[in-house]
Amino acid sequence: MRTVLVVLFDDVQSLDVSGPVEVFAGAETRRAGSYRIRTASLDGTPVRTSSGLTLVPDHALADAPAPHTLLVPGGAGSRHPDPRLTDWLREHGPRAERLVSVCTGALLLARAGLLDGRRATTHWAYCDDLARDHPAIEVDPDPIYVRDGHVFTSAGVTSGIDLVLALVEEDLGRETALTVARHLVVFLRRPGNQAQFSAQLAAQSAQREPLREVQQWISEHPGADLSVDSLAARARLSPRHFARAFQSETGVTPGRYVDRVRLEHARRLLEDTADGIEEISRTCGYGTPEAMRRAFVRTLGAAPAEYRRRFRPATAP
């Protein structure tokens, strides 16, 4: 049996707690004896979440059982923690076999020095703060969760569910994790290195209407000629002016934006259709299956066929 200890504090994000707990509890229901879930606050007193809910812990941290998995949620309270909590994490965090943070829980681990020399992520809105305040951490703002050895960090809120489903799959196998995911009506298919946002959300929306129209055109026509010259003509700008204005207003180059849109479109087709890989590569503008394979391996760490095998739901056509 793996003891899962969830740390509670005032202004914790309630879903950072309840989402992972529901996943572990669902797995325990289906495989009795798998997990023992406990919660603890500094003094064992109830805490009030950022949404106003009150959570009653099982223990004070000083009396909590030694955890196999120590889970640290995020929320407003993680940004101005009680120094005693940081001290407790610094002492007890290294003893856990598995150290997990959800959302801005990574800020607490960082304050305790538990992420130094590691790759980590957190909620997109706090990645810059984490990188600035803790230069010893390699902060990756893109993935929904990151594993570095026995330390796992995840992005905002619901990504904690994705991460814990991955942990359950590692512990108990894919079928148990899939059963839990179905019960919770969530997908067991989001890889950890999937971007926190869709391509359209990851980039800012351009201010000028011609550039916004180009963004929409790219999303609707990933297989078209999306070269800078072609897109500039559509925006009625010179290629140089277009490239400079697009990056200034969206935060990414036209080429990078096109790459993201094509990859996202290809992923959806692999997940939701039975179309062949060669057909998908043409539809998404890659031209050849090899070009699409290189893009998938570079960004997702898996070739298209492997991606489809791992993340296409059983109910897909």
PDB file of C-alpha atoms in Angstrom:
ATOM      1  CA  MET A   1       0.000   0.000   0.000  1.00  0.00           C
ATOM      2  CA  ARG A   2       1.297   3.471  -0.973  1.00  0.00           C
ATOM      3  CA  THR A   3       0.570   6.243   1.500  1.00  0.00           C
ATOM      4  CA  VAL A   4      -0.397   9.465  -0.275  1.00  0.00           C
ATOM      5  CA  LEU A   5      -0.049  12.534   1.943  1.00  0.00           C
ATOM      6  CA  VAL A   6      -1.686  15.741   0.708  1.00  0.00           C
ATOM      7  CA  VAL A   7      -0.452  18.963   2.292  1.00  0.00           C
ATOM      8  CA  LEU A   8      -3.192  21.494   3.160  1.00  0.00           C
ATOM      9  CA  PHE A   9      -2.887  25.206   3.923  1.00  0.00           C
ATOM     10  CA  ASP A  10      -5.130  28.261   3.916  1.00  0.00           C
ATOM     11  CA  ASP A  11      -6.028  29.583   0.451  1.00  0.00           C
ATOM     12  CA  VAL A  12      -5.208  26.271  -1.188  1.00  0.00           C
ATOM     13  CA  GLN A  13      -6.864  25.687  -4.577  1.00  0.00           C
ATOM     14  CA  SER A  14      -9.631  23.190  -3.839  1.00  0.00           C
ATOM     15  CA  LEU A  15      -9.446  21.401  -7.193  1.00  0.00           C
ATOM     16  CA  ASP A  16      -5.695  20.901  -6.769  1.00  0.00           C
ATOM     17  CA  VAL A  17      -6.634  18.787  -3.745  1.00  0.00           C
ATOM     18  CA  SER A  18      -9.896  17.137  -4.758  1.00  0.00           C
ATOM     19  CA  GLY A  19      -8.906  16.230  -8.333  1.00  0.00           C
ATOM     20  CA  PRO A  20      -5.834  14.142  -7.452  1.00  0.00           C
ATOM     21  CA  VAL A  21      -7.544  12.709  -4.348  1.00  0.00           C
ATOM     22  CA  GLU A  22     -10.501  11.518  -6.438  1.00  0.00           C
ATOM     23  CA  VAL A  23      -8.130   9.776  -8.850  1.00  0.00           C
ATOM     24  CA  PHE A  24      -6.208   8.006  -6.094  1.00  0.00           C
ATOM     25  CA  ALA A  25      -9.473   7.135  -4.281  1.00  0.00           C
ATOM     26  CA  GLY A  26     -10.970   5.779  -7.499  1.00  0.00           C
ATOM     27  CA  ALA A  27      -7.951   3.559  -8.000  1.00  0.00           C
ATOM     28  CA  GLU A  28      -8.161   2.348  -4.390  1.00  0.00           C
ATOM     29  CA  THR A  29     -11.842   1.483  -4.910  1.00  0.00           C
ATOM     30  CA  ARG A  30     -10.949  -0.690  -7.887  1.00  0.00           C
ATOM     31  CA  ARG A  31      -7.727  -2.145  -6.462  1.00  0.00           C
ATOM     32  CA  ALA A  32      -8.178  -2.340  -2.699  1.00  0.00           C
ATOM     33  CA  GLY A  33      -4.960  -1.922  -0.761  1.00  0.00           C
ATOM     34  CA  SER A  34      -3.297   0.238  -3.406  1.00  0.00           C
ATOM     35  CA  TYR A  35      -3.402   3.638  -1.736  1.00  0.00           C
ATOM     36  CA  ARG A  36      -3.911   5.077   1.725  1.00  0.00           C
ATOM     37  CA  ILE A  37      -4.851   8.746   1.349  1.00  0.00           C
ATOM     38  CA  ARG A  38      -4.179  11.185   4.187  1.00  0.00           C
ATOM     39  CA  THR A  39      -4.325  14.965   4.468  1.00  0.00           C
ATOM     40  CA  ALA A  40      -2.432  17.180   6.894  1.00  0.00           C
ATOM     41  CA  SER A  41      -2.136  20.862   7.744  1.00  0.00           C
ATOM     42  CA  LEU A  42       0.516  22.553   9.841  1.00  0.00           C
ATOM     43  CA  ASP A  43      -1.378  22.332  13.145  1.00  0.00           C
ATOM     44  CA  GLY A  44      -4.029  19.805  12.161  1.00  0.00           C
ATOM     45  CA  THR A  45      -6.665  22.547  12.049  1.00  0.00           C
ATOM     46  CA  PRO A  46      -9.193  23.036   9.213  1.00  0.00           C
ATOM     47  CA  VAL A  47      -8.127  25.207   6.288  1.00  0.00           C
ATOM     48  CA  ARG A  48     -10.213  27.470   4.099  1.00  0.00           C
ATOM     49  CA  THR A  49      -9.659  27.112   0.364  1.00  0.00           C
ATOM     50  CA  SER A  50      -9.403  30.043  -2.028  1.00  0.00           C
ATOM     51  CA  SER A  51     -12.980  29.355  -3.155  1.00  0.00           C
ATOM     52  CA  GLY A  52     -14.318  29.396   0.431  1.00  0.00           C
ATOM     53  CA  LEU A  53     -14.606  25.665   1.081  1.00  0.00           C
ATOM     54  CA  THR A  54     -13.378  24.330   4.420  1.00  0.00           C
ATOM     55  CA  LEU A  55     -11.201  21.218   4.426  1.00  0.00           C
ATOM     56  CA  VAL A  56     -10.665  19.204   7.609  1.00  0.00           C
ATOM     57  CA  PRO A  57      -7.280  17.418   7.647  1.00  0.00           C
ATOM     58  CA  ASP A  58      -6.599  13.986   9.082  1.00  0.00           C
ATOM     59  CA  HIS A  59      -3.410  15.035  10.875  1.00  0.00           C
ATOM     60  CA  ALA A  60      -1.051  17.792  11.852  1.00  0.00           C
ATOM     61  CA  LEU A  61       2.019  17.606   9.650  1.00  0.00           C
ATOM     62  CA  ALA A  62       4.162  16.712  12.652  1.00  0.00           C
ATOM     63  CA  ASP A  63       2.003  13.621  13.254  1.00  0.00           C
ATOM     64  CA  ALA A  64       1.397  12.608   9.658  1.00  0.00           C
ATOM     65  CA  PRO A  65       2.515   9.165   8.450  1.00  0.00           C
ATOM     66  CA  ALA A  66       5.634   8.937   6.321  1.00  0.00           C
ATOM     67  CA  PRO A  67       4.415   9.201   2.735  1.00  0.00           C
ATOM     68  CA  HIS A  68       5.269   7.191  -0.314  1.00  0.00           C
ATOM     69  CA  THR A  69       3.804  10.044  -2.400  1.00  0.00           C
ATOM     70  CA  LEU A  70       3.900  13.567  -0.990  1.00  0.00           C
ATOM     71  CA  LEU A  71       1.491  15.801  -2.909  1.00  0.00           C
ATOM     72  CA  VAL A  72       1.721  19.588  -2.626  1.00  0.00           C
ATOM     73  CA  PRO A  73      -1.191  21.515  -4.167  1.00  0.00           C
ATOM     74  CA  GLY A  74      -1.164  25.148  -5.230  1.00  0.00           C
ATOM     75  CA  GLY A  75      -3.354  28.182  -4.793  1.00  0.00           C
ATOM     76  CA  ALA A  76      -2.958  31.707  -3.483  1.00  0.00           C
ATOM     77  CA  GLY A  77      -1.618  30.390  -0.189  1.00  0.00           C
ATOM     78  CA  SER A  78       1.396  28.874  -1.929  1.00  0.00           C
ATOM     79  CA  ARG A  79       2.685  32.285  -2.906  1.00  0.00           C
ATOM     80  CA  HIS A  80       3.016  33.594   0.664  1.00  0.00           C
ATOM     81  CA  PRO A  81       3.466  30.457   2.758  1.00  0.00           C
ATOM     82  CA  ASP A  82       3.958  30.093   6.470  1.00  0.00           C
ATOM     83  CA  PRO A  83       7.729  29.648   6.943  1.00  0.00           C
ATOM     84  CA  ARG A  84       6.999  26.568   9.059  1.00  0.00           C
ATOM     85  CA  LEU A  85       5.486  24.895   6.003  1.00  0.00           C
ATOM     86  CA  THR A  86       8.578  25.596   3.937  1.00  0.00           C
ATOM     87  CA  ASP A  87      10.753  24.220   6.723  1.00  0.00           C
ATOM     88  CA  TRP A  88       8.655  21.055   6.986  1.00  0.00           C
ATOM     89  CA  LEU A  89       8.865  20.473   3.228  1.00  0.00           C
ATOM     90  CA  ARG A  90      12.614  21.047   3.244  1.00  0.00           C
ATOM     91  CA  GLU A  91      13.057  18.387   5.913  1.00  0.00           C
ATOM     92  CA  HIS A  92      10.476  15.813   4.855  1.00  0.00           C
ATOM     93  CA  GLY A  93      10.269  16.256   1.080  1.00  0.00           C
ATOM     94  CA  PRO A  94      13.505  14.393   0.331  1.00  0.00           C
ATOM     95  CA  ARG A  95      12.258  11.401   2.325  1.00  0.00           C
ATOM     96  CA  ALA A  96       9.250  10.770   0.075  1.00  0.00           C
ATOM     97  CA  GLU A  97       9.668   8.179  -2.629  1.00  0.00           C
ATOM     98  CA  ARG A  98       7.623  10.365  -4.948  1.00  0.00           C
ATOM     99  CA  LEU A  99       7.306  14.147  -4.693  1.00  0.00           C
ATOM    100  CA  VAL A 100       4.413  15.714  -6.595  1.00  0.00           C
ATOM    101  CA  SER A 101       3.218  19.298  -7.009  1.00  0.00           C
ATOM    102  CA  VAL A 102       0.063  20.582  -8.639  1.00  0.00           C
ATOM    103  CA  CYS A 103      -0.113  24.078 -10.140  1.00  0.00           C
ATOM    104  CA  THR A 104       1.714  26.625  -7.950  1.00  0.00           C
ATOM    105  CA  GLY A 105       2.584  23.937  -5.436  1.00  0.00           C
ATOM    106  CA  ALA A 106       5.852  24.013  -7.390  1.00  0.00           C
ATOM    107  CA  LEU A 107       6.544  27.402  -5.798  1.00  0.00           C
ATOM    108  CA  LEU A 108       6.477  25.751  -2.372  1.00  0.00           C
ATOM    109  CA  LEU A 109       8.846  23.006  -3.506  1.00  0.00           C
ATOM    110  CA  ALA A 110      11.137  25.648  -4.988  1.00  0.00           C
ATOM    111  CA  ARG A 111      11.205  27.677  -1.753  1.00  0.00           C
ATOM    112  CA  ALA A 112      12.218  24.509   0.054  1.00  0.00           C
ATOM    113  CA  GLY A 113      15.059  23.919  -2.417  1.00  0.00           C
ATOM    114  CA  LEU A 114      13.533  20.682  -3.652  1.00  0.00           C
ATOM    115  CA  LEU A 115      13.564  21.622  -7.348  1.00  0.00           C
ATOM    116  CA  ASP A 116      17.127  22.928  -7.590  1.00  0.00           C
ATOM    117  CA  GLY A 117      18.955  21.346 -10.510  1.00  0.00           C
ATOM    118  CA  ARG A 118      15.730  19.868 -11.868  1.00  0.00           C
ATOM    119  CA  ARG A 119      13.408  20.505 -14.786  1.00  0.00           C
ATOM    120  CA  ALA A 120       9.948  21.585 -13.640  1.00  0.00           C
ATOM    121  CA  THR A 121       6.764  23.361 -14.663  1.00  0.00           C
ATOM    122  CA  THR A 122       3.910  25.196 -12.987  1.00  0.00           C
ATOM    123  CA  HIS A 123       0.845  27.197 -13.960  1.00  0.00           C
ATOM    124  CA  TRP A 124       1.683  29.228 -17.078  1.00  0.00           C
ATOM    125  CA  ALA A 125       1.027  32.529 -15.261  1.00  0.00           C
ATOM    126  CA  TYR A 126       3.822  31.812 -12.731  1.00  0.00           C
ATOM    127  CA  CYS A 127       6.501  30.180 -14.881  1.00  0.00           C
ATOM    128  CA  ASP A 128       8.357  33.469 -15.340  1.00  0.00           C
ATOM    129  CA  ASP A 129       8.263  34.131 -11.593  1.00  0.00           C
ATOM    130  CA  LEU A 130       9.546  30.644 -10.833  1.00  0.00           C
ATOM    131  CA  ALA A 131      12.406  30.995 -13.310  1.00  0.00           C
ATOM    132  CA  ARG A 132      13.333  34.477 -12.097  1.00  0.00           C
ATOM    133  CA  ASP A 133      13.248  33.694  -8.386  1.00  0.00           C
ATOM    134  CA  HIS A 134      14.899  30.275  -8.642  1.00  0.00           C
ATOM    135  CA  PRO A 135      17.545  30.286 -11.398  1.00  0.00           C
ATOM    136  CA  ALA A 136      18.779  26.852 -10.322  1.00  0.00           C
ATOM    137  CA  ILE A 137      15.541  25.360 -11.722  1.00  0.00           C
ATOM    138  CA  GLU A 138      15.096  24.605 -15.434  1.00  0.00           C
ATOM    139  CA  VAL A 139      11.533  25.910 -15.887  1.00  0.00           C
ATOM    140  CA  ASP A 140       9.635  24.549 -18.883  1.00  0.00           C
ATOM    141  CA  PRO A 141       6.429  26.573 -19.402  1.00  0.00           C
ATOM    142  CA  ASP A 142       4.925  24.375 -22.105  1.00  0.00           C
ATOM    143  CA  PRO A 143       4.080  20.870 -20.784  1.00  0.00           C
ATOM    144  CA  ILE A 144       1.065  20.039 -18.623  1.00  0.00           C
ATOM    145  CA  TYR A 145       3.383  18.012 -16.400  1.00  0.00           C
ATOM    146  CA  VAL A 146       7.060  17.182 -16.089  1.00  0.00           C
ATOM    147  CA  ARG A 147       8.876  14.260 -14.525  1.00  0.00           C
ATOM    148  CA  ASP A 148      12.460  14.620 -13.342  1.00  0.00           C
ATOM    149  CA  GLY A 149      13.488  11.502 -11.477  1.00  0.00           C
ATOM    150  CA  HIS A 150      11.126  10.999  -8.554  1.00  0.00           C
ATOM    151  CA  VAL A 151       9.893  14.613  -8.695  1.00  0.00           C
ATOM    152  CA  PHE A 152       6.740  15.447 -10.650  1.00  0.00           C
ATOM    153  CA  THR A 153       5.429  18.966 -11.271  1.00  0.00           C
ATOM    154  CA  SER A 154       2.264  19.918 -13.125  1.00  0.00           C
ATOM    155  CA  ALA A 155       0.648  22.964 -14.645  1.00  0.00           C
ATOM    156  CA  GLY A 156      -2.627  24.562 -13.651  1.00  0.00           C
ATOM    157  CA  VAL A 157      -5.523  22.912 -11.881  1.00  0.00           C
ATOM    158  CA  THR A 158      -6.906  20.039 -14.023  1.00  0.00           C
ATOM    159  CA  SER A 159      -3.426  18.989 -15.151  1.00  0.00           C
ATOM    160  CA  GLY A 160      -3.076  17.538 -11.653  1.00  0.00           C
ATOM    161  CA  ILE A 161      -5.694  14.980 -12.670  1.00  0.00           C
ATOM    162  CA  ASP A 162      -3.691  14.129 -15.799  1.00  0.00           C
ATOM    163  CA  LEU A 163      -0.530  13.710 -13.746  1.00  0.00           C
ATOM    164  CA  VAL A 164      -2.107  11.497 -11.089  1.00  0.00           C
ATOM    165  CA  LEU A 165      -3.764   9.331 -13.764  1.00  0.00           C
ATOM    166  CA  ALA A 166      -0.265   8.826 -15.175  1.00  0.00           C
ATOM    167  CA  LEU A 167       0.995   7.854 -11.708  1.00  0.00           C
ATOM    168  CA  VAL A 168      -1.859   5.368 -11.275  1.00  0.00           C
ATOM    169  CA  GLU A 169      -1.078   3.902 -14.682  1.00  0.00           C
ATOM    170  CA  GLU A 170       2.564   3.528 -13.650  1.00  0.00           C
ATOM    171  CA  ASP A 171       1.593   1.911 -10.334  1.00  0.00           C
ATOM    172  CA  LEU A 172      -1.361  -0.263 -11.286  1.00  0.00           C
ATOM    173  CA  GLY A 173      -1.472  -0.498 -15.071  1.00  0.00           C
ATOM    174  CA  ARG A 174      -3.341   1.145 -17.900  1.00  0.00           C
ATOM    175  CA  GLU A 175      -6.650  -0.662 -17.387  1.00  0.00           C
ATOM    176  CA  THR A 176      -7.061   0.591 -13.832  1.00  0.00           C
ATOM    177  CA  ALA A 177      -6.147   4.140 -14.838  1.00  0.00           C
ATOM    178  CA  LEU A 178      -8.521   3.974 -17.804  1.00  0.00           C
ATOM    179  CA  THR A 179     -11.353   2.737 -15.584  1.00  0.00           C
ATOM    180  CA  VAL A 180     -10.805   5.646 -13.195  1.00  0.00           C
ATOM    181  CA  ALA A 181     -10.656   8.121 -16.082  1.00  0.00           C
ATOM    182  CA  ARG A 182     -13.926   6.814 -17.508  1.00  0.00           C
ATOM    183  CA  HIS A 183     -15.601   7.081 -14.120  1.00  0.00           C
ATOM    184  CA  LEU A 184     -14.458  10.686 -13.782  1.00  0.00           C
ATOM    185  CA  VAL A 185     -15.448  11.356 -17.419  1.00  0.00           C
ATOM    186  CA  VAL A 186     -11.982  12.568 -18.380  1.00  0.00           C
ATOM    187  CA  PHE A 187      -9.636  11.400 -21.133  1.00  0.00           C
ATOM    188  CA  LEU A 188      -6.724   9.107 -20.391  1.00  0.00           C
ATOM    189  CA  ARG A 189      -4.773  10.421 -23.324  1.00  0.00           C
ATOM    190  CA  ARG A 190      -3.111  13.743 -22.543  1.00  0.00           C
ATOM    191  CA  PRO A 191       0.665  13.183 -22.623  1.00  0.00           C
ATOM    192  CA  GLY A 192       2.725  15.099 -20.123  1.00  0.00           C
ATOM    193  CA  ASN A 193       4.494  17.039 -22.841  1.00  0.00           C
ATOM    194  CA  GLN A 194       1.236  18.218 -24.387  1.00  0.00           C
ATOM    195  CA  ALA A 195       1.164  22.019 -24.370  1.00  0.00           C
ATOM    196  CA  GLN A 196      -0.754  23.785 -21.610  1.00  0.00           C
ATOM    197  CA  PHE A 197      -2.664  25.679 -24.326  1.00  0.00           C
ATOM    198  CA  SER A 198      -3.913  25.076 -27.817  1.00  0.00           C
ATOM    199  CA  ALA A 199      -1.852  26.882 -30.435  1.00  0.00           C
ATOM    200  CA  GLN A 200      -4.443  29.640 -30.676  1.00  0.00           C
ATOM    201  CA  LEU A 201      -4.491  30.217 -26.911  1.00  0.00           C
ATOM    202  CA  ALA A 202      -0.745  29.912 -26.468  1.00  0.00           C
ATOM    203  CA  ALA A 203      -0.191  32.855 -28.795  1.00  0.00           C
ATOM    204  CA  GLN A 204      -1.719  36.218 -28.185  1.00  0.00           C
ATOM    205  CA  SER A 205      -4.484  37.370 -30.486  1.00  0.00           C
ATOM    206  CA  ALA A 206      -3.161  40.019 -32.847  1.00  0.00           C
ATOM    207  CA  GLN A 207      -4.475  43.543 -32.386  1.00  0.00           C
ATOM    208  CA  ARG A 208      -4.802  44.427 -36.055  1.00  0.00           C
ATOM    209  CA  GLU A 209      -7.680  42.835 -37.918  1.00  0.00           C
ATOM    210  CA  PRO A 210      -5.660  41.667 -40.959  1.00  0.00           C
ATOM    211  CA  LEU A 211      -3.311  39.749 -38.664  1.00  0.00           C
ATOM    212  CA  ARG A 212      -6.215  38.237 -36.704  1.00  0.00           C
ATOM    213  CA  GLU A 213      -7.731  37.126 -40.008  1.00  0.00           C
ATOM    214  CA  VAL A 214      -4.436  35.481 -40.924  1.00  0.00           C
ATOM    215  CA  GLN A 215      -4.400  33.628 -37.581  1.00  0.00           C
ATOM    216  CA  GLN A 216      -7.905  32.344 -38.276  1.00  0.00           C
ATOM    217  CA  TRP A 217      -6.949  31.365 -41.840  1.00  0.00           C
ATOM    218  CA  ILE A 218      -3.979  29.344 -40.577  1.00  0.00           C
ATOM    219  CA  SER A 219      -6.193  27.467 -38.099  1.00  0.00           C
ATOM    220  CA  GLU A 220      -8.795  26.663 -40.749  1.00  0.00           C
ATOM    221  CA  HIS A 221      -6.344  25.755 -43.543  1.00  0.00           C
ATOM    222  CA  PRO A 222      -3.321  23.956 -42.032  1.00  0.00           C
ATOM    223  CA  GLY A 223      -2.630  22.187 -45.323  1.00  0.00           C
ATOM    224  CA  ALA A 224      -2.444  25.361 -47.396  1.00  0.00           C
ATOM    225  CA  ASP A 225       0.632  27.293 -48.442  1.00  0.00           C
ATOM    226  CA  LEU A 226       1.461  29.002 -45.144  1.00  0.00           C
ATOM    227  CA  SER A 227       4.791  30.514 -46.099  1.00  0.00           C
ATOM    228  CA  VAL A 228       5.556  34.022 -44.908  1.00  0.00           C
ATOM    229  CA  ASP A 229       5.178  35.348 -48.457  1.00  0.00           C
ATOM    230  CA  SER A 230       1.737  33.776 -48.836  1.00  0.00           C
ATOM    231  CA  LEU A 231       0.504  34.923 -45.431  1.00  0.00           C
ATOM    232  CA  ALA A 232       1.904  38.419 -45.964  1.00  0.00           C
ATOM    233  CA  ALA A 233       0.010  38.706 -49.233  1.00  0.00           C
ATOM    234  CA  ARG A 234      -3.183  37.690 -47.448  1.00  0.00           C
ATOM    235  CA  ALA A 235      -2.574  40.402 -44.833  1.00  0.00           C
ATOM    236  CA  ARG A 236      -1.722  42.883 -47.627  1.00  0.00           C
ATOM    237  CA  LEU A 237       1.698  43.590 -46.103  1.00  0.00           C
ATOM    238  CA  SER A 238       5.253  43.113 -47.278  1.00  0.00           C
ATOM    239  CA  PRO A 239       6.799  39.835 -46.040  1.00  0.00           C
ATOM    240  CA  ARG A 240       9.291  41.677 -43.823  1.00  0.00           C
ATOM    241  CA  HIS A 241       6.661  43.975 -42.329  1.00  0.00           C
ATOM    242  CA  PHE A 242       4.270  41.058 -41.849  1.00  0.00           C
ATOM    243  CA  ALA A 243       6.812  38.840 -40.046  1.00  0.00           C
ATOM    244  CA  ARG A 244       7.845  41.666 -37.736  1.00  0.00           C
ATOM    245  CA  ALA A 245       4.255  42.730 -36.959  1.00  0.00           C
ATOM    246  CA  PHE A 246       3.038  39.152 -36.445  1.00  0.00           C
ATOM    247  CA  GLN A 247       5.728  38.363 -33.892  1.00  0.00           C
ATOM    248  CA  SER A 248       5.277  41.705 -32.151  1.00  0.00           C
ATOM    249  CA  GLU A 249       1.529  41.214 -31.716  1.00  0.00           C
ATOM    250  CA  THR A 250       1.322  37.456 -31.077  1.00  0.00           C
ATOM    251  CA  GLY A 251       4.601  36.754 -29.299  1.00  0.00           C
ATOM    252  CA  VAL A 252       5.686  34.055 -31.784  1.00  0.00           C
ATOM    253  CA  THR A 253       7.057  34.022 -35.302  1.00  0.00           C
ATOM    254  CA  PRO A 254       4.696  33.086 -38.167  1.00  0.00           C
ATOM    255  CA  GLY A 255       6.631  29.870 -38.704  1.00  0.00           C
ATOM    256  CA  ARG A 256       6.380  28.849 -35.057  1.00  0.00           C
ATOM    257  CA  TYR A 257       2.663  29.582 -35.025  1.00  0.00           C
ATOM    258  CA  VAL A 258       2.133  27.487 -38.170  1.00  0.00           C
ATOM    259  CA  ASP A 259       4.139  24.624 -36.653  1.00  0.00           C
ATOM    260  CA  ARG A 260       1.950  24.648 -33.530  1.00  0.00           C
ATOM    261  CA  VAL A 261      -1.317  24.737 -35.481  1.00  0.00           C
ATOM    262  CA  ARG A 262      -0.262  21.895 -37.787  1.00  0.00           C
ATOM    263  CA  LEU A 263       0.908  19.729 -34.912  1.00  0.00           C
ATOM    264  CA  GLU A 264      -2.285  20.327 -32.963  1.00  0.00           C
ATOM    265  CA  HIS A 265      -4.437  19.527 -36.013  1.00  0.00           C
ATOM    266  CA  ALA A 266      -2.459  16.351 -36.703  1.00  0.00           C
ATOM    267  CA  ARG A 267      -2.834  15.244 -33.083  1.00  0.00           C
ATOM    268  CA  ARG A 268      -6.597  15.649 -33.239  1.00  0.00           C
ATOM    269  CA  LEU A 269      -6.829  13.640 -36.433  1.00  0.00           C
ATOM    270  CA  LEU A 270      -4.685  10.860 -34.966  1.00  0.00           C
ATOM    271  CA  GLU A 271      -6.841  10.792 -31.832  1.00  0.00           C
ATOM    272  CA  ASP A 272     -10.275  11.140 -33.403  1.00  0.00           C
ATOM    273  CA  THR A 273     -10.153   9.567 -36.877  1.00  0.00           C
ATOM    274  CA  ALA A 274      -8.970   6.432 -38.637  1.00  0.00           C
ATOM    275  CA  ASP A 275      -7.259   8.427 -41.400  1.00  0.00           C
ATOM    276  CA  GLY A 276      -3.893   7.063 -42.459  1.00  0.00           C
ATOM    277  CA  ILE A 277      -0.708   8.788 -41.430  1.00  0.00           C
ATOM    278  CA  GLU A 278       0.185   9.648 -45.021  1.00  0.00           C
ATOM    279  CA  GLU A 279      -3.220  11.264 -45.553  1.00  0.00           C
ATOM    280  CA  ILE A 280      -2.944  13.199 -42.280  1.00  0.00           C
ATOM    281  CA  SER A 281       0.523  14.467 -43.180  1.00  0.00           C
ATOM    282  CA  ARG A 282      -0.881  15.901 -46.440  1.00  0.00           C
ATOM    283  CA  THR A 283      -3.994  17.326 -44.768  1.00  0.00           C
ATOM    284  CA  CYS A 284      -1.909  19.118 -42.146  1.00  0.00           C
ATOM    285  CA  GLY A 285       0.605  20.566 -44.579  1.00  0.00           C
ATOM    286  CA  TYR A 286       3.594  18.380 -43.737  1.00  0.00           C
ATOM    287  CA  GLY A 287       3.792  16.998 -47.248  1.00  0.00           C
ATOM    288  CA  THR A 288       5.351  13.662 -46.267  1.00  0.00           C
ATOM    289  CA  PRO A 289       4.932  11.246 -43.343  1.00  0.00           C
ATOM    290  CA  GLU A 290       8.640  11.658 -42.565  1.00  0.00           C
ATOM    291  CA  ALA A 291       8.287  15.416 -42.115  1.00  0.00           C
ATOM    292  CA  MET A 292       5.366  14.858 -39.751  1.00  0.00           C
ATOM    293  CA  ARG A 293       7.276  12.171 -37.864  1.00  0.00           C
ATOM    294  CA  ARG A 294      10.183  14.546 -37.264  1.00  0.00           C
ATOM    295  CA  ALA A 295       7.819  17.229 -35.938  1.00  0.00           C
ATOM    296  CA  PHE A 296       6.139  14.768 -33.559  1.00  0.00           C
ATOM    297  CA  VAL A 297       9.378  13.310 -32.235  1.00  0.00           C
ATOM    298  CA  ARG A 298      10.887  16.761 -31.759  1.00  0.00           C
ATOM    299  CA  THR A 299       7.891  18.165 -29.872  1.00  0.00           C
ATOM    300  CA  LEU A 300       6.082  15.207 -28.303  1.00  0.00           C
ATOM    301  CA  GLY A 301       8.811  12.610 -28.053  1.00  0.00           C
ATOM    302  CA  ALA A 302       6.796  10.014 -29.977  1.00  0.00           C
ATOM    303  CA  ALA A 303       6.270   9.168 -33.641  1.00  0.00           C
ATOM    304  CA  PRO A 304       2.708   9.604 -35.007  1.00  0.00           C
ATOM    305  CA  ALA A 305       1.940   5.880 -34.961  1.00  0.00           C
ATOM    306  CA  GLU A 306       3.073   5.566 -31.358  1.00  0.00           C
ATOM    307  CA  TYR A 307       1.150   8.706 -30.405  1.00  0.00           C
ATOM    308  CA  ARG A 308      -2.028   7.252 -31.916  1.00  0.00           C
ATOM    309  CA  ARG A 309      -1.523   3.933 -30.140  1.00  0.00           C
ATOM    310  CA  ARG A 310      -1.101   5.615 -26.769  1.00  0.00           C
ATOM    311  CA  PHE A 311      -3.667   8.393 -26.905  1.00  0.00           C
ATOM    312  CA  ARG A 312      -6.455   7.432 -29.262  1.00  0.00           C
ATOM    313  CA  PRO A 313      -9.512   6.521 -27.167  1.00  0.00           C
ATOM    314  CA  ALA A 314     -11.044   3.084 -27.628  1.00  0.00           C
ATOM    315  CA  THR A 315     -14.302   4.644 -28.856  1.00  0.00           C
ATOM    316  CA  ALA A 316     -12.657   6.479 -31.773  1.00  0.00           C
ATOM    317  CA  PRO A 317     -13.948   5.527 -35.254  1.00  0.00           C
TER     318      PRO A 317
END
